[in-house]
Every structure is written in structure tokens, then in C-alpha cells.
Short mmCIF file of C-alpha atoms in Angstrom, two decimals:
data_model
loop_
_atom_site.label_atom_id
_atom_site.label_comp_id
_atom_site.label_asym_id
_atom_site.label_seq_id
_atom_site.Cartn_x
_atom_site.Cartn_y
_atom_site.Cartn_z
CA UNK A 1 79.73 165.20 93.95
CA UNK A 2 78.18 161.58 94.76
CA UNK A 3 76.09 162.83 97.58
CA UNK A 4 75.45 166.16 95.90
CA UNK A 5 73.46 163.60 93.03
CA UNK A 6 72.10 161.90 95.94
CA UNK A 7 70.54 164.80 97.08
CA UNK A 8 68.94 165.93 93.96
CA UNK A 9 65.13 166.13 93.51
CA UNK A 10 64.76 165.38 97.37
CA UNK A 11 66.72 162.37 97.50
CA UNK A 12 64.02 160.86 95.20
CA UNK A 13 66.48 160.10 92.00
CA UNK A 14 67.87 156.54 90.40
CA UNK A 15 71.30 156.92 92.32
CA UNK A 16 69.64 156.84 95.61
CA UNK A 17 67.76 153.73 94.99
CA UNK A 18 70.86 151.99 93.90
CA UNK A 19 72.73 152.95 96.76
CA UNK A 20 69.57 151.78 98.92
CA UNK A 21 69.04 148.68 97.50
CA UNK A 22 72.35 147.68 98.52
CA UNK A 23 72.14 148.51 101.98
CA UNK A 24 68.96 146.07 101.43
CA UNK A 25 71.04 143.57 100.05
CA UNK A 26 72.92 142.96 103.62
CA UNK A 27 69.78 142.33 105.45
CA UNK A 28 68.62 140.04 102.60
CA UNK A 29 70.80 137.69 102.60
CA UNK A 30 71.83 135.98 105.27
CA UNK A 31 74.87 137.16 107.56
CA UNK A 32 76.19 136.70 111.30
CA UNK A 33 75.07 138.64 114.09
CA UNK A 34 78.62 140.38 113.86
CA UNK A 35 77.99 141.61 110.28
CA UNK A 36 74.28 142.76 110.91
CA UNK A 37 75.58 144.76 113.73
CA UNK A 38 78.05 146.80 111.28
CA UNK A 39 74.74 146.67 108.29
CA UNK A 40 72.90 148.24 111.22
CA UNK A 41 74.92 151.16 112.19
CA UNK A 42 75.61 151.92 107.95
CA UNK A 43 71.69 152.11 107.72
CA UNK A 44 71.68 154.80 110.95
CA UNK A 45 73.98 156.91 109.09
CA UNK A 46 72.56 156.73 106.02
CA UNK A 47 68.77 157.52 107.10
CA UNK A 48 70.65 160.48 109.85
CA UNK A 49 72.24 161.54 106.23
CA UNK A 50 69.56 161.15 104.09
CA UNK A 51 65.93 161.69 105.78
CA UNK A 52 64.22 163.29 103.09
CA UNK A 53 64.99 159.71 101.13
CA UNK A 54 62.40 157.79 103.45
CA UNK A 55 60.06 160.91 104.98
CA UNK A 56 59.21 162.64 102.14
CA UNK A 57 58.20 161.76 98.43
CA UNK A 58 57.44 158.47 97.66
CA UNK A 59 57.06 155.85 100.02
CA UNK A 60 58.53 153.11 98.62
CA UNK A 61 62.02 153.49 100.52
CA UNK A 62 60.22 153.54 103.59
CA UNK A 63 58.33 150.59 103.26
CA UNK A 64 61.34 148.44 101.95
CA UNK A 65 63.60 149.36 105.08
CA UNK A 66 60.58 149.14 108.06
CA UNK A 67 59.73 145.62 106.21
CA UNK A 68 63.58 144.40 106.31
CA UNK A 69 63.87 146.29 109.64
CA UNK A 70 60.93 144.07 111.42
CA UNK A 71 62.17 140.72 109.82
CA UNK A 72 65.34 140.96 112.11
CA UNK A 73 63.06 142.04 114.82
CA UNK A 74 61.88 138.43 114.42
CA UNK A 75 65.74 136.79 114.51
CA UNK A 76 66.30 134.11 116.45
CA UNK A 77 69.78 135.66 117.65
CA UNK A 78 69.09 137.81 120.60
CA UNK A 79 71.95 140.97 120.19
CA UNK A 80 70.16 141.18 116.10
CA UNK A 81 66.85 141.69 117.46
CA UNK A 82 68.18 144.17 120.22
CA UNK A 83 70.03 146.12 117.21
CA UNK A 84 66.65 146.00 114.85
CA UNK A 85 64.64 147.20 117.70
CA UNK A 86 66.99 149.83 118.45
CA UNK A 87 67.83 150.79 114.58
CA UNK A 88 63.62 150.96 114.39
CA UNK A 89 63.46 153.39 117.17
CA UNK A 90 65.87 155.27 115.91
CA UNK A 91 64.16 155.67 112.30
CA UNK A 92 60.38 156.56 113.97
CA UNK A 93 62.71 159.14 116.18
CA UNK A 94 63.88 160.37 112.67
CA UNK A 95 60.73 160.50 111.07
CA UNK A 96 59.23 162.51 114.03
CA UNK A 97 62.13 165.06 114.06
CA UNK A 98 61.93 165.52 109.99
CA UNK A 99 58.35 166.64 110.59
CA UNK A 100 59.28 169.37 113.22
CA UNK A 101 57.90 167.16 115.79
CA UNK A 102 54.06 166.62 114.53
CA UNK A 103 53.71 162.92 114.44
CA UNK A 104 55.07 159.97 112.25
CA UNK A 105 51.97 159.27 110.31
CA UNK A 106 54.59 157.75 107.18
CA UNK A 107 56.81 155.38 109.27
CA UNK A 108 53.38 154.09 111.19
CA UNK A 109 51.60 153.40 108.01
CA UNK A 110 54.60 151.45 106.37
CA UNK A 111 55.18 149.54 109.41
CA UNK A 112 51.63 148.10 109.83
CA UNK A 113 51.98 147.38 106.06
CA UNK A 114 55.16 145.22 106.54
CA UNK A 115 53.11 143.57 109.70
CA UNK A 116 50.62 142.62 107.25
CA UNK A 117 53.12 141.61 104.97
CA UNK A 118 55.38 139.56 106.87
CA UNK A 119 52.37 137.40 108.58
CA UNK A 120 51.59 136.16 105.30
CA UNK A 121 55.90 136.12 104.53
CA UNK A 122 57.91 135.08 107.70
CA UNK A 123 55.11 134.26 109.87
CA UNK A 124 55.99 136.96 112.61
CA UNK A 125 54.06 137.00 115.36
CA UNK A 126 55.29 134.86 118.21
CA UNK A 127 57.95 135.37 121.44
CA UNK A 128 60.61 137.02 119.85
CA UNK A 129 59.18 139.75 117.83
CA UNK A 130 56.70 140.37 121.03
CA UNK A 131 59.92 140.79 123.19
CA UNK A 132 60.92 143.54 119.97
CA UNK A 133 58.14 145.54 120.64
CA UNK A 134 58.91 145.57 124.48
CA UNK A 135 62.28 146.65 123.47
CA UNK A 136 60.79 149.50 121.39
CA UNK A 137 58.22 150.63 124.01
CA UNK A 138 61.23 150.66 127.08
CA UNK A 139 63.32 152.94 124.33
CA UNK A 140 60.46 155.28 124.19
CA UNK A 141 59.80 155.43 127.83
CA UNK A 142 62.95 156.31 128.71
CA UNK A 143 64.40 158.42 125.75
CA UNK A 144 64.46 161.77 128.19
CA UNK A 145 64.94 164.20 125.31
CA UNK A 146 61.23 163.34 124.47
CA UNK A 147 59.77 163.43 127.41
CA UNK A 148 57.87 166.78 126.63
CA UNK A 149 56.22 165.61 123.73
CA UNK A 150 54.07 163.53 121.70
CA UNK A 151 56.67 160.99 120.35
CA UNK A 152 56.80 158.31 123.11
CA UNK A 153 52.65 158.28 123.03
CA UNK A 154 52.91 157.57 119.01
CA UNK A 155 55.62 154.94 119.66
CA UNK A 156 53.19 152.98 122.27
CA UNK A 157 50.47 153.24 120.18
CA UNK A 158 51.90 151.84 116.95
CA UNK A 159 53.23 148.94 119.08
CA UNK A 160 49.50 148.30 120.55
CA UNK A 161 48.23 148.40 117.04
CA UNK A 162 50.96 145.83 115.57
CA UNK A 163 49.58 143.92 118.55
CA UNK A 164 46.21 144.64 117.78
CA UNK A 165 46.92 143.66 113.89
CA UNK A 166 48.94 139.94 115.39
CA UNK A 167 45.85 139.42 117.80
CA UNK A 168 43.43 139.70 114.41
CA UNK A 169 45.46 137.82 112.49
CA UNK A 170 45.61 135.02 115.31
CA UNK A 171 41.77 134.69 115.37
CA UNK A 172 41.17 134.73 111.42
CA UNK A 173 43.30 131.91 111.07
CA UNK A 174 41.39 130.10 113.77
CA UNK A 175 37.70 131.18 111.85
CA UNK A 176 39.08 130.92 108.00
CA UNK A 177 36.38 128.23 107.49
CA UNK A 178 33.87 130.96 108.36
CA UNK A 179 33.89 133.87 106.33
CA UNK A 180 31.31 135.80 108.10
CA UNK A 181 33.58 135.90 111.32
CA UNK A 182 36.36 136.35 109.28
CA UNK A 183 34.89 139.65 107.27
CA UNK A 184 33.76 140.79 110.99
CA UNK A 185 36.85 140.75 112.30
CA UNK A 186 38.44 142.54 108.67
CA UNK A 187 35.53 145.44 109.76
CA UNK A 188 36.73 145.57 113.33
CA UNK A 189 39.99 145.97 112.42
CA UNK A 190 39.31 148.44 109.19
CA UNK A 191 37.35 150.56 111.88
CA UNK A 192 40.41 151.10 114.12
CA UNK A 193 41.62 152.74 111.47
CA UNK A 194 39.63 155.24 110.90
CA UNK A 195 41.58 158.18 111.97
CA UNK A 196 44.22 156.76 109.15
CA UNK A 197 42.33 156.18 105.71
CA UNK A 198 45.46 154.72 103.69
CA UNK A 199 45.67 151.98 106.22
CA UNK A 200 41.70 152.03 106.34
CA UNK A 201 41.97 151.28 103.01
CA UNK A 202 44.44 148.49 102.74
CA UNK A 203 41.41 146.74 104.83
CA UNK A 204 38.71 147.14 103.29
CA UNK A 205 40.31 145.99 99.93
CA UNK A 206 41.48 143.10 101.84
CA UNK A 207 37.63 142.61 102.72
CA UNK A 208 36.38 142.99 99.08
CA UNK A 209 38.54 140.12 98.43
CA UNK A 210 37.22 137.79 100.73
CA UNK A 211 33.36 138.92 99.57
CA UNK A 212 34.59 138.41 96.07
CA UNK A 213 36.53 134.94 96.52
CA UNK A 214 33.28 134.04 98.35
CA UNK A 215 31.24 135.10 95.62
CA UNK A 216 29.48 137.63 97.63
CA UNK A 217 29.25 140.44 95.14
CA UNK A 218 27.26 143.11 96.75
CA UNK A 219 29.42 143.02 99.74
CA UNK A 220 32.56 143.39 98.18
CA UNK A 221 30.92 146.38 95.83
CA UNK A 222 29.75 147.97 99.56
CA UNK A 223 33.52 147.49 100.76
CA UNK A 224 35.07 149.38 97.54
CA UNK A 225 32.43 152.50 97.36
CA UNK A 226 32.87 152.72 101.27
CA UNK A 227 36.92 153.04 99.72
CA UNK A 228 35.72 155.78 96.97
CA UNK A 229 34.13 157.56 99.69
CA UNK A 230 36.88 157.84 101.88
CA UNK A 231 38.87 159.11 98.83
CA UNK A 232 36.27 161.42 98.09
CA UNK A 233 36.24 162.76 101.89
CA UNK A 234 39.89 163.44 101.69
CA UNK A 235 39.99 165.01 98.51
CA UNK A 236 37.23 167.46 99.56
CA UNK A 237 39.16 168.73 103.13
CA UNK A 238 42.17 169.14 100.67
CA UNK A 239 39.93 171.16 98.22
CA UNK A 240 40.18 169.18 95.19
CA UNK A 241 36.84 167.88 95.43
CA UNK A 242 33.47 169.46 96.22
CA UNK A 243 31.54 166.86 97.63
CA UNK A 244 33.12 164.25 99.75
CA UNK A 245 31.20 161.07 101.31
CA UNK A 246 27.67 162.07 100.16
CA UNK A 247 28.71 162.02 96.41
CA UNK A 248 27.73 158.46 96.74
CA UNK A 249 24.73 158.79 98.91
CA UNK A 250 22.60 157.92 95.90
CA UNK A 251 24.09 154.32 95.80
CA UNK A 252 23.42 153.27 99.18
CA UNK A 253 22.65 154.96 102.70
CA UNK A 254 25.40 152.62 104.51
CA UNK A 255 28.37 155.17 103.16
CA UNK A 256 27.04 157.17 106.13
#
């Protein structure tokens, strides 16, 4: 009857949470390489149990486990980050499979949030979690069940764009005493992502910021419309919105 309750409403219910957060708890808090190997192989079962929990609904299960995940991709025992790599390969596997094999838009998105995240947390970035995403790359190359489709091609491109993200971050830290470098580099990356306009998004706010810190006003108002707009473009292909991007033509001819 327990899992029956945890499978109510799509997984998305109180129960589930509290039975998540636990799970959390063991990578939280410190343990041995033995224990994390036993945490890892509970959290296989339970997202091979419960997929709808982290694909579908809200995204805040997601985020928490790819953020926890990539911290022990950082470890500084060898085996745990082996494990993490493996236990992350496994979840982007899961993703692609619980959306009939289209892509894994969700577990992409939440991992280059907990990238962002953990540069400004745990400082991730150096040998270790680079020899993580080699890890996850040689798991995609030779996983032979996917060899026909799109999955191992997502997998490599995520990893180039953590890169991409850890390369970024590198050089703003190097040019935070000059914000116009800085804000070009924000724009570089933002661009990349313009195929995905959540993560799009999550840059350009990060932009506005830095405009508004610097008390650059009009820039960080350009940064936000360019946001409404892309808002405004999605919610017009999914109907709910007749005009899109030129809604906001009248303000300025940059949100071409």
C-alpha cells in the first residue's frame, strides 16, 4: 500500500518527497566510499522504480538528485566518482527511455543548473570532475543497446556544454574587474542556448544582475524584455499566445 501512495498523482505527492529526501540525506552527509556505494545502488532502484518522480511533473526532484549526483562526481575517492558517473549515466539513460526515446531535454537542463550551482557551492571544475565526464562520455560510447539512436549524441553534448559552462566560468573569474567582458562572455554563453530557452533564461537573468549591480539600468531592462520575449515566443508555438517576439517590437528593435 506504501508504494501504491507513492505512486499517486504521478509520483508527485508529500510521501514521495519524504522518502526522497532521505535518500538525499546519505549523500549529504558525509559517509565512506563503502556506504556511498550501497546509497548508490538504493538511488538506481528507486529512480528504475519510480521514473515518473524525476521525468515528469515538477522538477524539483530532478534537480536535487543531478546536483547531489555531480558533487560526488567531484570526490576525491576514486571508486565514488566511478559510481556517481555511472549512477548519472544511468539516470540520463532513464530519462531518455521514459520519453520513448526523444531526447532528455529535463535531466540536461537540471544538470547545467547544478553546474552553475556547484561553481559558486563546491567549486567543481578541476581534474577530478573532468575525469567524471570522461567516464560519462566512454559509458555512452560503448553502451551497445544505444547504438542506433540519438542518446549517446545527447550524452556528448551535455558533457561539451558542462565544459563549455567550466571554460566560461574560468574566464569570468579572470575578467570580474571588467564587467563589459564579463556581460560578453554571459551573452556568449546565453546564445549557446538558444535552442533551450529555460536555460537561455537562467542567463540572461544572471546578466540583468550584473547590469543592475553595475548600475547599468537600460542594459539589464534589454536583458529581461529579451526574457519576456522568449516567453512570449514559446507561449505562441504552444497556442496560448497570439503574438510571440514582436509583441515587444514597440520597445526596442534589438528583441529581433
Amino acid at each position: 500500500s506504501e508504494q501504491r501512495q507513492l505512486q499517486q498523482s504521478d509520483c508527485q505527492n508529500a510521501l514521495m518527497k519524504k522518502v526522497f529526501d532521505t535518500h538525499m540525506l546519505f549523500l549529504q552527509i558525509n559517509q565512506s566510499a563503502a556506504a556511498l556505494k550501497h546509497v548508490f545502488a538504493a538511488l538506481r532502484l528507486f529512480v528504475g522504480k519510480f521514473p515518473s518522480a524525476f521525468f515528469q511533473g515538477q522538477a524539483d526532484l530532478c534537480g536535487s538528485l543531478c546536483y547531489e549526483i555531480l558533487k560526488c562526481c567531484n570526490h576525491r575517492s576514486r571508486s565514488t566518482q566511478t559510481e556517481a558517473s555511472a549512477l548519472l549515466y544511468f539516470f540520463m539513460r532513464k530519462n531518455f527511455e521514459f520519453n520513448k526515446q526523444k531526447s532528455i531535454v529535463r535531466s540536461h537542463l537540471q544538470l547545467i543548473k547544478a553546474v552553475s550551482q556547484l561553481i559558486a557551492d563546491a567549486g567543481i571544475g578541476g581534474s577530478r570532475f573532468q575525469h567524471s565526464l570522461a567516464i560519462i562520455n566512454n559509458f555512452a560510447n560503448g553502451d551497445k543497446q544505444m547504438k542506433n539512436v540519438n542518446f549517446p549524441a545527447e550524452v556528448k553534448d551535455l558533457t561539451k556544454r558542462i565544459r563549455t559552462v567550466l571554460m566560461a566560468t574560468a574566464q569570468m573569474k579572470e575578467h570580474e574587474k571588467d564587467p563589459e567582458m564579463l556581460v560578453d562572455l554571459q551573452y556568449s554563453l546565453a546564445n549557446s542556448y538558444a535552442s533551450t530557452p529555460e536555460l537561455r533564461r537562467t542567463w540572461l537573468e544572471s546578466m540583468a544582475k550584473i547590469h543592475a549591480r553595475n548600475g547599468d539600468l537600460s542594459e539589464a531592462a534589454m536583458c529581461y524584455i529579451h526574457i519576456a520575449a522568449l516567453i512570449a515566443e514559446y507561449l505562441k508555438r504552444k497556442g496560448l499566445f497570439s503574438m510571440g517576439w514582436p509583441a515587444f517590437l514597440s520597445i526596442t528593435p534589438n528583441i529581433k
